[in-house]
PDB file of C-alpha atoms in Angstrom:
ATOM      1  CA  MET X   1       5.600  75.543  21.198  1.00 77.00           C
ATOM      2  CA  PRO X   2       4.817  73.749  24.505  1.00 96.00           C
ATOM      3  CA  TYR X   3       7.440  71.935  26.342  1.00 98.00           C
ATOM      4  CA  PHE X   4       7.926  70.342  29.819  1.00 98.00           C
ATOM      5  CA  ALA X   5      11.088  69.617  31.678  1.00 98.00           C
ATOM      6  CA  THR X   6      11.889  66.182  33.069  1.00 97.00           C
ATOM      7  CA  ASP X   7      13.588  65.496  36.438  1.00 92.00           C
ATOM      8  CA  ASP X   8      17.029  65.602  34.807  1.00 95.00           C
ATOM      9  CA  GLY X   9      16.387  68.861  33.136  1.00 96.00           C
ATOM     10  CA  THR X  10      15.561  67.532  29.638  1.00 98.00           C
ATOM     11  CA  ASP X  11      13.062  69.667  27.869  1.00 98.00           C
ATOM     12  CA  LEU X  12      10.338  67.686  25.764  1.00 98.00           C
ATOM     13  CA  PHE X  13       7.955  68.973  23.216  1.00 98.00           C
ATOM     14  CA  TYR X  14       4.325  67.984  23.382  1.00 98.00           C
ATOM     15  CA  LYS X  15       1.013  68.579  21.463  1.00 98.00           C
ATOM     16  CA  ASP X  16      -2.184  69.126  23.453  1.00 98.00           C
ATOM     17  CA  TRP X  17      -5.364  69.513  21.518  1.00 98.00           C
ATOM     18  CA  GLY X  18      -9.093  69.699  22.281  1.00 98.00           C
ATOM     19  CA  THR X  19     -11.004  68.937  25.413  1.00 97.00           C
ATOM     20  CA  GLY X  20     -12.677  65.871  26.967  1.00 98.00           C
ATOM     21  CA  GLN X  21     -11.131  62.574  28.159  1.00 98.00           C
ATOM     22  CA  PRO X  22      -7.461  62.580  27.514  1.00 98.00           C
ATOM     23  CA  VAL X  23      -5.857  60.271  24.996  1.00 99.00           C
ATOM     24  CA  VAL X  24      -2.194  60.158  25.224  1.00 99.00           C
ATOM     25  CA  PHE X  25       0.099  58.794  22.326  1.00 99.00           C
ATOM     26  CA  SER X  26       3.552  57.401  22.273  1.00 99.00           C
ATOM     27  CA  HIS X  27       5.259  57.249  18.991  1.00 98.00           C
ATOM     28  CA  GLY X  28       7.490  54.795  17.448  1.00 98.00           C
ATOM     29  CA  TRP X  29      11.211  54.905  16.362  1.00 98.00           C
ATOM     30  CA  PRO X  30      12.640  57.076  14.952  1.00 98.00           C
ATOM     31  CA  LEU X  31       9.583  59.274  14.598  1.00 98.00           C
ATOM     32  CA  SER X  32       7.948  61.965  16.539  1.00 98.00           C
ATOM     33  CA  ALA X  33       4.475  63.018  17.764  1.00 98.00           C
ATOM     34  CA  ASP X  34       3.546  63.906  14.177  1.00 98.00           C
ATOM     35  CA  ALA X  35       3.268  60.262  13.412  1.00 98.00           C
ATOM     36  CA  TRP X  36      -0.033  60.311  15.332  1.00 98.00           C
ATOM     37  CA  ASP X  37      -1.635  63.227  13.500  1.00 98.00           C
ATOM     38  CA  ALA X  38      -4.260  61.189  11.629  1.00 98.00           C
ATOM     39  CA  GLN X  39      -5.517  59.784  14.980  1.00 98.00           C
ATOM     40  CA  MET X  40      -5.167  62.936  17.044  1.00 98.00           C
ATOM     41  CA  LEU X  41      -7.183  64.985  14.429  1.00 98.00           C
ATOM     42  CA  PHE X  42      -9.817  62.087  14.228  1.00 98.00           C
ATOM     43  CA  LEU X  43     -10.270  61.770  17.979  1.00 98.00           C
ATOM     44  CA  GLY X  44     -10.171  65.374  18.559  1.00 98.00           C
ATOM     45  CA  GLN X  45     -12.930  65.922  16.150  1.00 98.00           C
ATOM     46  CA  HIS X  46     -14.881  63.249  18.264  1.00 98.00           C
ATOM     47  CA  GLY X  47     -14.647  65.150  21.486  1.00 98.00           C
ATOM     48  CA  TYR X  48     -11.410  63.928  22.942  1.00 98.00           C
ATOM     49  CA  ARG X  49      -8.489  65.697  24.267  1.00 98.00           C
ATOM     50  CA  VAL X  50      -5.380  64.343  22.372  1.00 98.00           C
ATOM     51  CA  ILE X  51      -1.921  64.575  23.697  1.00 98.00           C
ATOM     52  CA  ALA X  52       1.458  63.268  22.164  1.00 98.00           C
ATOM     53  CA  HIS X  53       5.156  64.189  23.055  1.00 98.00           C
ATOM     54  CA  ASP X  54       8.315  63.880  21.161  1.00 98.00           C
ATOM     55  CA  ARG X  55      10.200  61.223  23.169  1.00 98.00           C
ATOM     56  CA  ARG X  56      13.579  62.408  24.454  1.00 98.00           C
ATOM     57  CA  GLY X  57      16.127  62.607  21.737  1.00 98.00           C
ATOM     58  CA  HIS X  58      13.436  62.493  19.021  1.00 98.00           C
ATOM     59  CA  GLY X  59      11.645  65.164  17.013  1.00 98.00           C
ATOM     60  CA  ARG X  60      11.702  68.577  18.687  1.00 98.00           C
ATOM     61  CA  SER X  61      12.781  67.432  22.246  1.00 98.00           C
ATOM     62  CA  ASP X  62      16.313  67.889  23.572  1.00 98.00           C
ATOM     63  CA  GLN X  63      18.784  65.478  22.153  1.00 98.00           C
ATOM     64  CA  THR X  64      20.130  63.793  25.168  1.00 97.00           C
ATOM     65  CA  TRP X  65      23.443  62.063  25.286  1.00 97.00           C
ATOM     66  CA  ASP X  66      22.514  59.760  28.255  1.00 95.00           C
ATOM     67  CA  GLY X  67      19.231  58.273  29.682  1.00 96.00           C
ATOM     68  CA  ASN X  68      17.908  56.847  26.367  1.00 98.00           C
ATOM     69  CA  ASN X  69      16.364  53.666  27.973  1.00 98.00           C
ATOM     70  CA  MET X  70      12.759  52.449  28.665  1.00 98.00           C
ATOM     71  CA  ASP X  71      12.889  53.425  32.345  1.00 98.00           C
ATOM     72  CA  SER X  72      13.691  57.076  31.447  1.00 98.00           C
ATOM     73  CA  TYR X  73      11.025  57.060  28.765  1.00 98.00           C
ATOM     74  CA  ALA X  74       8.272  55.948  31.284  1.00 98.00           C
ATOM     75  CA  ASP X  75       9.525  58.403  33.794  1.00 98.00           C
ATOM     76  CA  ASP X  76       9.318  61.215  31.238  1.00 98.00           C
ATOM     77  CA  LEU X  77       5.811  60.117  30.347  1.00 98.00           C
ATOM     78  CA  ASP X  78       4.893  60.175  34.132  1.00 98.00           C
ATOM     79  CA  THR X  79       6.165  63.653  34.384  1.00 98.00           C
ATOM     80  CA  LEU X  80       3.892  64.720  31.480  1.00 98.00           C
ATOM     81  CA  PHE X  81       0.950  63.232  33.424  1.00 98.00           C
ATOM     82  CA  ASP X  82       1.872  65.293  36.391  1.00 98.00           C
ATOM     83  CA  VAL X  83       2.487  68.484  34.604  1.00 98.00           C
ATOM     84  CA  LEU X  84      -0.853  68.157  32.790  1.00 98.00           C
ATOM     85  CA  ASP X  85      -2.721  66.718  35.745  1.00 98.00           C
ATOM     86  CA  LEU X  86      -4.135  63.852  33.693  1.00 98.00           C
ATOM     87  CA  ASP X  87      -6.564  61.206  34.888  1.00 98.00           C
ATOM     88  CA  ASP X  88      -8.932  58.622  33.423  1.00 98.00           C
ATOM     89  CA  VAL X  89      -6.384  58.473  30.481  1.00 98.00           C
ATOM     90  CA  ILE X  90      -6.419  56.249  27.306  1.00 99.00           C
ATOM     91  CA  MET X  91      -2.952  55.391  26.504  1.00 99.00           C
ATOM     92  CA  VAL X  92      -1.893  54.469  23.037  1.00 99.00           C
ATOM     93  CA  GLY X  93       1.494  53.389  21.920  1.00 99.00           C
ATOM     94  CA  HIS X  94       2.910  52.147  18.556  1.00 99.00           C
ATOM     95  CA  SER X  95       5.996  49.953  18.282  1.00 98.00           C
ATOM     96  CA  THR X  96       8.690  51.430  20.628  1.00 98.00           C
ATOM     97  CA  GLY X  97       5.779  53.544  21.978  1.00 98.00           C
ATOM     98  CA  GLY X  98       4.061  50.419  22.993  1.00 98.00           C
ATOM     99  CA  GLY X  99       6.966  49.466  24.952  1.00 98.00           C
ATOM    100  CA  GLU X 100       6.982  52.799  26.537  1.00 98.00           C
ATOM    101  CA  VAL X 101       3.281  52.353  27.423  1.00 99.00           C
ATOM    102  CA  ALA X 102       3.848  48.964  28.963  1.00 98.00           C
ATOM    103  CA  ARG X 103       6.856  50.147  31.000  1.00 98.00           C
ATOM    104  CA  PHE X 104       4.888  53.206  32.225  1.00 98.00           C
ATOM    105  CA  LEU X 105       2.019  51.011  33.421  1.00 98.00           C
ATOM    106  CA  GLY X 106       4.275  48.389  34.916  1.00 98.00           C
ATOM    107  CA  ARG X 107       6.391  50.977  36.698  1.00 98.00           C
ATOM    108  CA  HIS X 108       3.962  53.698  37.575  1.00 98.00           C
ATOM    109  CA  GLY X 109       0.705  51.737  37.803  1.00 98.00           C
ATOM    110  CA  THR X 110      -2.932  52.225  36.331  1.00 98.00           C
ATOM    111  CA  ASP X 111      -4.478  54.405  38.733  1.00 98.00           C
ATOM    112  CA  ARG X 112      -4.665  57.339  36.180  1.00 98.00           C
ATOM    113  CA  VAL X 113      -5.191  55.132  33.036  1.00 98.00           C
ATOM    114  CA  ALA X 114      -8.662  53.696  32.053  1.00 98.00           C
ATOM    115  CA  LYS X 115      -7.565  51.577  29.010  1.00 98.00           C
ATOM    116  CA  ALA X 116      -4.528  51.187  26.747  1.00 99.00           C
ATOM    117  CA  VAL X 117      -3.690  50.389  23.134  1.00 99.00           C
ATOM    118  CA  LEU X 118      -0.571  48.542  21.941  1.00 99.00           C
ATOM    119  CA  LEU X 119      -0.213  48.907  18.112  1.00 99.00           C
ATOM    120  CA  GLY X 120       2.535  47.066  16.294  1.00 98.00           C
ATOM    121  CA  ALA X 121       4.013  47.236  19.760  1.00 98.00           C
ATOM    122  CA  VAL X 122       7.526  45.616  20.768  1.00 98.00           C
ATOM    123  CA  PRO X 123       6.514  43.855  23.855  1.00 98.00           C
ATOM    124  CA  PRO X 124       6.919  41.355  25.363  1.00 98.00           C
ATOM    125  CA  GLY X 125      10.429  41.661  24.136  1.00 98.00           C
ATOM    126  CA  LEU X 126      11.902  41.148  20.512  1.00 98.00           C
ATOM    127  CA  LEU X 127      15.246  39.664  21.508  1.00 97.00           C
ATOM    128  CA  LYS X 128      13.713  37.475  24.177  1.00 96.00           C
ATOM    129  CA  SER X 129      10.925  36.257  21.849  1.00 97.00           C
ATOM    130  CA  GLY X 130      13.427  35.241  19.193  1.00 97.00           C
ATOM    131  CA  VAL X 131      14.589  37.968  16.847  1.00 97.00           C
ATOM    132  CA  PRO X 132      18.118  37.459  16.359  1.00 97.00           C
ATOM    133  CA  MET X 133      20.706  40.161  17.639  1.00 98.00           C
ATOM    134  CA  ALA X 134      22.113  40.167  14.130  1.00 98.00           C
ATOM    135  CA  ALA X 135      18.907  42.014  12.965  1.00 97.00           C
ATOM    136  CA  PHE X 136      19.477  44.936  15.516  1.00 98.00           C
ATOM    137  CA  ASP X 137      23.144  44.906  14.915  1.00 98.00           C
ATOM    138  CA  SER X 138      22.237  45.522  11.174  1.00 98.00           C
ATOM    139  CA  ILE X 139      20.139  48.501  12.067  1.00 98.00           C
ATOM    140  CA  ARG X 140      22.798  49.992  14.320  1.00 98.00           C
ATOM    141  CA  ALA X 141      25.214  49.649  11.445  1.00 98.00           C
ATOM    142  CA  GLY X 142      22.828  51.234   8.966  1.00 98.00           C
ATOM    143  CA  VAL X 143      22.069  54.229  11.306  1.00 98.00           C
ATOM    144  CA  GLU X 144      25.662  54.679  12.222  1.00 97.00           C
ATOM    145  CA  ALA X 145      26.933  54.541   8.437  1.00 97.00           C
ATOM    146  CA  ASN X 146      24.342  56.679   6.790  1.00 98.00           C
ATOM    147  CA  ARG X 147      21.380  57.496   8.973  1.00 98.00           C
ATOM    148  CA  SER X 148      19.618  59.510   6.182  1.00 98.00           C
ATOM    149  CA  GLN X 149      19.604  56.761   3.798  1.00 98.00           C
ATOM    150  CA  PHE X 150      18.764  54.047   6.203  1.00 98.00           C
ATOM    151  CA  TYR X 151      15.524  55.930   7.336  1.00 98.00           C
ATOM    152  CA  MET X 152      14.486  56.424   3.608  1.00 98.00           C
ATOM    153  CA  ASP X 153      15.155  52.806   2.864  1.00 98.00           C
ATOM    154  CA  LEU X 154      13.328  51.615   5.991  1.00 98.00           C
ATOM    155  CA  THR X 155      10.070  53.326   4.864  1.00 98.00           C
ATOM    156  CA  MET X 156       9.580  50.625   2.122  1.00 98.00           C
ATOM    157  CA  ALA X 157       9.243  47.816   4.605  1.00 98.00           C
ATOM    158  CA  PHE X 158       7.694  49.974   7.282  1.00 98.00           C
ATOM    159  CA  TYR X 159       4.569  50.756   5.258  1.00 98.00           C
ATOM    160  CA  GLY X 160       4.494  47.578   3.103  1.00 98.00           C
ATOM    161  CA  TYR X 161       5.644  49.479   0.013  1.00 98.00           C
ATOM    162  CA  ASN X 162       7.943  46.591  -0.968  1.00 98.00           C
ATOM    163  CA  ARG X 163       4.928  44.236  -1.495  1.00 98.00           C
ATOM    164  CA  ASP X 164       3.606  43.486  -5.075  1.00 97.00           C
ATOM    165  CA  GLY X 165       0.759  45.927  -5.994  1.00 96.00           C
ATOM    166  CA  ALA X 166       1.401  48.373  -3.082  1.00 97.00           C
ATOM    167  CA  GLU X 167       0.592  52.027  -3.843  1.00 96.00           C
ATOM    168  CA  VAL X 168       3.721  53.965  -2.797  1.00 98.00           C
ATOM    169  CA  SER X 169       3.334  57.296  -1.295  1.00 98.00           C
ATOM    170  CA  GLU X 170       6.433  59.491  -1.638  1.00 98.00           C
ATOM    171  CA  ALA X 171       4.992  61.978   0.620  1.00 98.00           C
ATOM    172  CA  VAL X 172       4.581  59.508   3.452  1.00 98.00           C
ATOM    173  CA  ARG X 173       8.016  58.305   2.745  1.00 98.00           C
ATOM    174  CA  GLN X 174       9.356  61.905   3.010  1.00 98.00           C
ATOM    175  CA  SER X 175       7.409  62.456   6.183  1.00 98.00           C
ATOM    176  CA  PHE X 176       8.969  59.542   7.853  1.00 98.00           C
ATOM    177  CA  TRP X 177      12.472  60.639   6.733  1.00 98.00           C
ATOM    178  CA  MET X 178      11.904  64.312   7.902  1.00 98.00           C
ATOM    179  CA  GLN X 179      10.734  63.131  11.390  1.00 98.00           C
ATOM    180  CA  GLY X 180      13.667  60.683  11.759  1.00 98.00           C
ATOM    181  CA  MET X 181      16.301  63.327  10.724  1.00 98.00           C
ATOM    182  CA  MET X 182      14.750  65.799  13.199  1.00 98.00           C
ATOM    183  CA  GLY X 183      15.856  63.451  16.045  1.00 98.00           C
ATOM    184  CA  GLY X 184      19.365  63.231  17.562  1.00 98.00           C
ATOM    185  CA  HIS X 185      21.796  60.685  16.253  1.00 98.00           C
ATOM    186  CA  LYS X 186      23.059  59.280  19.575  1.00 98.00           C
ATOM    187  CA  PRO X 187      19.651  58.950  21.329  1.00 98.00           C
ATOM    188  CA  GLN X 188      18.069  57.373  18.246  1.00 98.00           C
ATOM    189  CA  TYR X 189      21.161  54.956  18.186  1.00 98.00           C
ATOM    190  CA  ASP X 190      20.740  54.039  21.814  1.00 98.00           C
ATOM    191  CA  CYS X 191      16.943  53.641  21.331  1.00 98.00           C
ATOM    192  CA  ILE X 192      17.687  50.529  19.162  1.00 98.00           C
ATOM    193  CA  LYS X 193      18.867  48.672  22.277  1.00 98.00           C
ATOM    194  CA  ALA X 194      15.910  50.053  24.214  1.00 98.00           C
ATOM    195  CA  PHE X 195      13.296  48.716  21.894  1.00 98.00           C
ATOM    196  CA  SER X 196      15.000  45.384  21.046  1.00 98.00           C
ATOM    197  CA  GLU X 197      16.389  44.131  24.342  1.00 98.00           C
ATOM    198  CA  THR X 198      13.947  45.270  27.085  1.00 98.00           C
ATOM    199  CA  ASP X 199      11.868  42.472  28.514  1.00 98.00           C
ATOM    200  CA  PHE X 200       8.430  43.848  29.190  1.00 98.00           C
ATOM    201  CA  THR X 201       7.031  40.622  30.553  1.00 98.00           C
ATOM    202  CA  ALA X 202       6.655  41.666  34.163  1.00 98.00           C
ATOM    203  CA  ASP X 203       5.139  45.056  32.929  1.00 98.00           C
ATOM    204  CA  LEU X 204       2.457  43.049  30.801  1.00 98.00           C
ATOM    205  CA  LYS X 205       1.449  40.894  33.725  1.00 98.00           C
ATOM    206  CA  ALA X 206       1.165  43.712  36.053  1.00 98.00           C
ATOM    207  CA  ILE X 207      -1.346  45.625  33.757  1.00 98.00           C
ATOM    208  CA  ASP X 208      -4.912  45.149  35.263  1.00 98.00           C
ATOM    209  CA  ILE X 209      -7.038  47.525  32.693  1.00 98.00           C
ATOM    210  CA  PRO X 210      -8.376  46.471  29.332  1.00 98.00           C
ATOM    211  CA  VAL X 211      -5.657  46.589  26.462  1.00 98.00           C
ATOM    212  CA  LEU X 212      -6.433  46.521  22.768  1.00 99.00           C
ATOM    213  CA  VAL X 213      -3.569  44.723  21.128  1.00 99.00           C
ATOM    214  CA  ALA X 214      -3.768  45.669  17.469  1.00 99.00           C
ATOM    215  CA  HIS X 215      -1.350  44.399  14.815  1.00 99.00           C
ATOM    216  CA  GLY X 216      -0.911  43.856  11.167  1.00 98.00           C
ATOM    217  CA  ASP X 217      -0.252  40.269  10.165  1.00 98.00           C
ATOM    218  CA  ASP X 218       2.056  41.486   7.462  1.00 98.00           C
ATOM    219  CA  ASP X 219       4.257  43.518   9.908  1.00 98.00           C
ATOM    220  CA  GLN X 220       7.837  43.173   8.642  1.00 98.00           C
ATOM    221  CA  ILE X 221       9.307  45.316  11.392  1.00 98.00           C
ATOM    222  CA  VAL X 222       7.754  43.617  14.555  1.00 98.00           C
ATOM    223  CA  PRO X 223       6.595  40.217  13.623  1.00 98.00           C
ATOM    224  CA  ILE X 224       3.196  39.478  14.943  1.00 98.00           C
ATOM    225  CA  ASP X 225       3.991  35.940  16.216  1.00 98.00           C
ATOM    226  CA  LEU X 226       6.875  37.424  18.429  1.00 98.00           C
ATOM    227  CA  SER X 227       4.901  40.172  19.693  1.00 98.00           C
ATOM    228  CA  ALA X 228       1.130  40.774  19.756  1.00 98.00           C
ATOM    229  CA  LYS X 229       0.311  36.946  19.988  1.00 98.00           C
ATOM    230  CA  LEU X 230       2.463  36.705  23.001  1.00 98.00           C
ATOM    231  CA  SER X 231       1.441  39.833  24.703  1.00 98.00           C
ATOM    232  CA  VAL X 232      -2.156  38.663  24.792  1.00 98.00           C
ATOM    233  CA  GLU X 233      -1.228  35.805  26.702  1.00 98.00           C
ATOM    234  CA  LEU X 234       0.415  37.705  29.395  1.00 98.00           C
ATOM    235  CA  LEU X 235      -2.219  40.608  29.801  1.00 98.00           C
ATOM    236  CA  HIS X 236      -5.184  40.237  32.253  1.00 98.00           C
ATOM    237  CA  ASP X 237      -7.810  41.895  29.879  1.00 98.00           C
ATOM    238  CA  ALA X 238      -6.607  41.839  26.250  1.00 98.00           C
ATOM    239  CA  ARG X 239      -8.488  41.954  23.006  1.00 98.00           C
ATOM    240  CA  LEU X 240      -6.426  41.104  19.792  1.00 98.00           C
ATOM    241  CA  LYS X 241      -7.348  42.923  16.724  1.00 98.00           C
ATOM    242  CA  ILE X 242      -5.426  41.655  13.528  1.00 98.00           C
ATOM    243  CA  TYR X 243      -5.392  43.616  10.293  1.00 98.00           C
ATOM    244  CA  PRO X 244      -4.969  41.150   7.379  1.00 98.00           C
ATOM    245  CA  GLY X 245      -2.282  42.268   5.024  1.00 98.00           C
ATOM    246  CA  ALA X 246      -1.354  45.354   7.040  1.00 98.00           C
ATOM    247  CA  PRO X 247       2.072  46.575   7.512  1.00 98.00           C
ATOM    248  CA  HIS X 248       3.939  48.033  10.698  1.00 98.00           C
ATOM    249  CA  GLY X 249       2.814  51.648   9.752  1.00 98.00           C
ATOM    250  CA  LEU X 250      -0.854  50.782   9.549  1.00 98.00           C
ATOM    251  CA  ALA X 251      -1.865  53.902  11.399  1.00 98.00           C
ATOM    252  CA  THR X 252      -0.951  55.620   8.298  1.00 98.00           C
ATOM    253  CA  THR X 253      -1.744  53.063   5.686  1.00 98.00           C
ATOM    254  CA  HIS X 254      -5.011  51.911   7.192  1.00 98.00           C
ATOM    255  CA  ALA X 255      -5.876  54.992   9.177  1.00 98.00           C
ATOM    256  CA  ALA X 256      -9.659  54.887   8.702  1.00 98.00           C
ATOM    257  CA  ALA X 257      -9.933  51.213   9.934  1.00 98.00           C
ATOM    258  CA  PHE X 258      -7.723  51.820  12.851  1.00 98.00           C
ATOM    259  CA  ASN X 259      -9.382  55.044  13.759  1.00 98.00           C
ATOM    260  CA  ALA X 260     -12.754  53.508  13.792  1.00 98.00           C
ATOM    261  CA  ASP X 261     -11.484  50.550  16.005  1.00 98.00           C
ATOM    262  CA  LEU X 262      -9.788  52.990  18.337  1.00 98.00           C
ATOM    263  CA  LEU X 263     -12.825  55.062  18.787  1.00 98.00           C
ATOM    264  CA  ALA X 264     -14.891  51.854  19.356  1.00 98.00           C
ATOM    265  CA  PHE X 265     -12.579  50.468  22.089  1.00 98.00           C
ATOM    266  CA  ILE X 266     -12.483  53.777  23.825  1.00 98.00           C
ATOM    267  CA  ARG X 267     -16.247  54.089  23.954  1.00 98.00           C
ATOM    268  CA  ASP X 268     -16.829  50.451  24.938  1.00 95.00           C
TER     269      ASP X 268
END
C-alpha cells in the first residue's frame, strides 16, 4: 500500500487511482479515505485521477500522539501535493475534511488548485458560530468512555437513520464503525478540538477560486445555518447547493445526486 512521509516523519496512507485531472479528497472524522469510495469510483470512471489520504491518526496512517491540528493536517496535504507533483487540482472536503481544505487553501494558497468543494463542512467555525462547547465536551466524553459504542451510536444521526421512515443500512453503519476503530484513540480525541474550535474565517476570505458549498438541510452533525450558509458569505466565488432532507453523510445516502452535481461542477 502506498505511503508518504511528512516533515515530522509521520507515514500517511493514500489511494491514487486513474488518470486525468486530479481530484483530491479529504475525509471527515473519525473516518478514512474509504469514506470517499463512491465518489472516487464514479469520477475515476469519468476520466479523472482520484486521490485520497488517511489523515494522520486516522485509518491506516501513523497514530500520532502530537500534531493533531488543522495546521498540521493542511501541511500534510501540502506534502502529498509535492510528493505526487499535483497541479490543476479539484479539492473536495467533507466535514472535518472541509476544514482541512479551507486551511490548506488559506495557508498554502490556490496556485495548484482549480476549484474546491466543501461538503457538510465545519467552516467557518462551529464553536465561533454558536455550537455550545458542551456539545463537544459530550463527544469527548463519549469517545473517552467507550469509543466503539460511541461511533456505532453516532451513525444514526450521521446518516439520518434516526428519522421516521429512514431505511437503515447496517452495512453502512458497520463500515463507519470499522473506519473509526482503525484510527488512533488519542489523535481522534485531539481532532475533536481541531474540528470544533478552529476559526476558518480568514481562510475562507483568502480563497479566490470557485467553491461549491454543498450541504444537507437535515444535517444533525454540522447544522447548515451555522456552517454552509455562513461560509458562502465569506467566499469570493461560492455556489450553495442544498440537499432537502439530506443528512451529514449524504455522500453515502445521496451518492448518485451528489456525484452528478460534483461532476457538473468540475466540468463547468
